[in-house]
Amino acid sequence: MFNIGQRTAVIGAFSLAGYEGPLRTLPNISEDERIFVLGQTDLNQLRHVRTLEQIVGQLLGRKVAIIAAGSDSKSVPFT
């Protein structure tokens, strides 16, 4: 779906914000947005969440949100 350069840049952006784990998103409801899900602890430790959303949104050309995963979250790997 996204090219290797975009995926690498997104992983790098999350890393710079303090997250080093696997990236997961909610299943696509629309092609113009991506919702990344993290564990609550990881989300709390992330630096500058809203800025990260803006940066990742620009990298992907999509609206982006970063939220805490619920216990019933049906997330999928970011590809």
mmCIF file of C-alpha atoms in Angstrom:
data_model
loop_
_atom_site.group_PDB
_atom_site.id
_atom_site.type_symbol
_atom_site.label_atom_id
_atom_site.label_comp_id
_atom_site.label_asym_id
_atom_site.label_seq_id
_atom_site.Cartn_x
_atom_site.Cartn_y
_atom_site.Cartn_z
ATOM 1 C CA MET A 1 0.000 0.000 0.000
ATOM 2 C CA PHE A 2 2.751 2.464 0.967
ATOM 3 C CA ASN A 3 6.191 2.381 -0.587
ATOM 4 C CA ILE A 4 9.316 1.382 1.330
ATOM 5 C CA GLY A 5 10.453 4.997 1.650
ATOM 6 C CA GLN A 6 7.176 6.043 3.256
ATOM 7 C CA ARG A 7 7.180 3.091 5.641
ATOM 8 C CA THR A 8 10.802 3.726 6.625
ATOM 9 C CA ALA A 9 10.117 7.436 7.205
ATOM 10 C CA VAL A 10 7.055 6.667 9.363
ATOM 11 C CA ILE A 11 9.003 4.150 11.455
ATOM 12 C CA GLY A 12 11.747 6.765 11.850
ATOM 13 C CA ALA A 13 9.281 9.437 12.921
ATOM 14 C CA PHE A 14 7.829 7.164 15.604
ATOM 15 C CA SER A 15 11.361 6.299 16.725
ATOM 16 C CA LEU A 16 12.305 9.973 17.081
ATOM 17 C CA ALA A 17 9.144 10.475 19.152
ATOM 18 C CA GLY A 18 10.213 7.665 21.489
ATOM 19 C CA TYR A 19 8.456 4.544 20.168
ATOM 20 C CA GLU A 20 10.498 1.573 18.924
ATOM 21 C CA GLY A 21 7.898 -1.197 18.707
ATOM 22 C CA PRO A 22 5.882 -2.649 15.846
ATOM 23 C CA LEU A 23 3.434 -0.254 14.204
ATOM 24 C CA ARG A 24 -0.208 -1.311 13.944
ATOM 25 C CA THR A 25 -3.247 0.445 12.538
ATOM 26 C CA LEU A 26 -6.966 -0.057 12.660
ATOM 27 C CA PRO A 27 -8.386 -1.665 9.531
ATOM 28 C CA ASN A 28 -8.974 0.902 6.787
ATOM 29 C CA ILE A 29 -12.411 2.478 6.841
ATOM 30 C CA SER A 30 -11.400 4.957 4.165
ATOM 31 C CA GLU A 31 -8.312 5.416 2.028
ATOM 32 C CA ASP A 32 -7.765 9.004 3.195
ATOM 33 C CA GLU A 33 -6.947 8.210 6.825
ATOM 34 C CA ARG A 34 -4.840 5.932 9.005
ATOM 35 C CA ILE A 35 -5.330 5.349 12.718
ATOM 36 C CA PHE A 36 -2.244 4.025 14.499
ATOM 37 C CA VAL A 37 -2.823 2.122 17.740
ATOM 38 C CA LEU A 38 -0.337 1.779 20.586
ATOM 39 C CA GLY A 39 -0.580 0.326 24.048
ATOM 40 C CA GLN A 40 -1.591 2.869 26.676
ATOM 41 C CA THR A 41 1.859 2.841 28.299
ATOM 42 C CA ASP A 42 3.571 3.380 24.944
ATOM 43 C CA LEU A 43 1.177 6.193 24.068
ATOM 44 C CA ASN A 44 1.800 7.890 27.425
ATOM 45 C CA GLN A 45 5.579 7.768 26.849
ATOM 46 C CA LEU A 46 5.372 9.127 23.299
ATOM 47 C CA ARG A 47 6.696 12.670 22.853
ATOM 48 C CA HIS A 48 4.730 15.288 20.917
ATOM 49 C CA VAL A 49 1.862 13.046 19.805
ATOM 50 C CA ARG A 50 -0.042 15.743 17.878
ATOM 51 C CA THR A 51 3.121 16.854 16.078
ATOM 52 C CA LEU A 52 3.866 13.226 15.202
ATOM 53 C CA GLU A 53 0.350 12.894 13.759
ATOM 54 C CA GLN A 54 0.986 15.916 11.543
ATOM 55 C CA ILE A 55 4.374 14.636 10.364
ATOM 56 C CA VAL A 56 3.126 11.120 9.617
ATOM 57 C CA GLY A 57 0.092 12.601 7.867
ATOM 58 C CA GLN A 58 2.380 14.568 5.570
ATOM 59 C CA LEU A 59 4.569 11.524 4.903
ATOM 60 C CA LEU A 60 1.570 9.395 3.953
ATOM 61 C CA GLY A 61 -0.667 12.023 2.396
ATOM 62 C CA ARG A 62 -3.464 10.947 4.734
ATOM 63 C CA LYS A 63 -5.225 12.139 7.875
ATOM 64 C CA VAL A 64 -3.537 10.409 10.817
ATOM 65 C CA ALA A 65 -4.539 9.743 14.412
ATOM 66 C CA ILE A 66 -2.585 7.934 17.120
ATOM 67 C CA ILE A 67 -4.709 6.323 19.817
ATOM 68 C CA ALA A 68 -4.464 3.813 22.652
ATOM 69 C CA ALA A 69 -5.451 0.268 21.701
ATOM 70 C CA GLY A 70 -8.502 -1.063 23.464
ATOM 71 C CA SER A 71 -8.675 -4.614 24.721
ATOM 72 C CA ASP A 72 -10.899 -5.516 21.757
ATOM 73 C CA SER A 73 -8.814 -3.662 19.157
ATOM 74 C CA LYS A 74 -8.671 -5.444 15.798
ATOM 75 C CA SER A 75 -5.457 -3.805 14.643
ATOM 76 C CA VAL A 76 -3.376 -4.904 11.662
ATOM 77 C CA PRO A 77 0.342 -4.444 10.871
ATOM 78 C CA PHE A 78 1.260 -1.144 9.198
ATOM 79 C CA THR A 79 2.169 -1.887 5.587
#
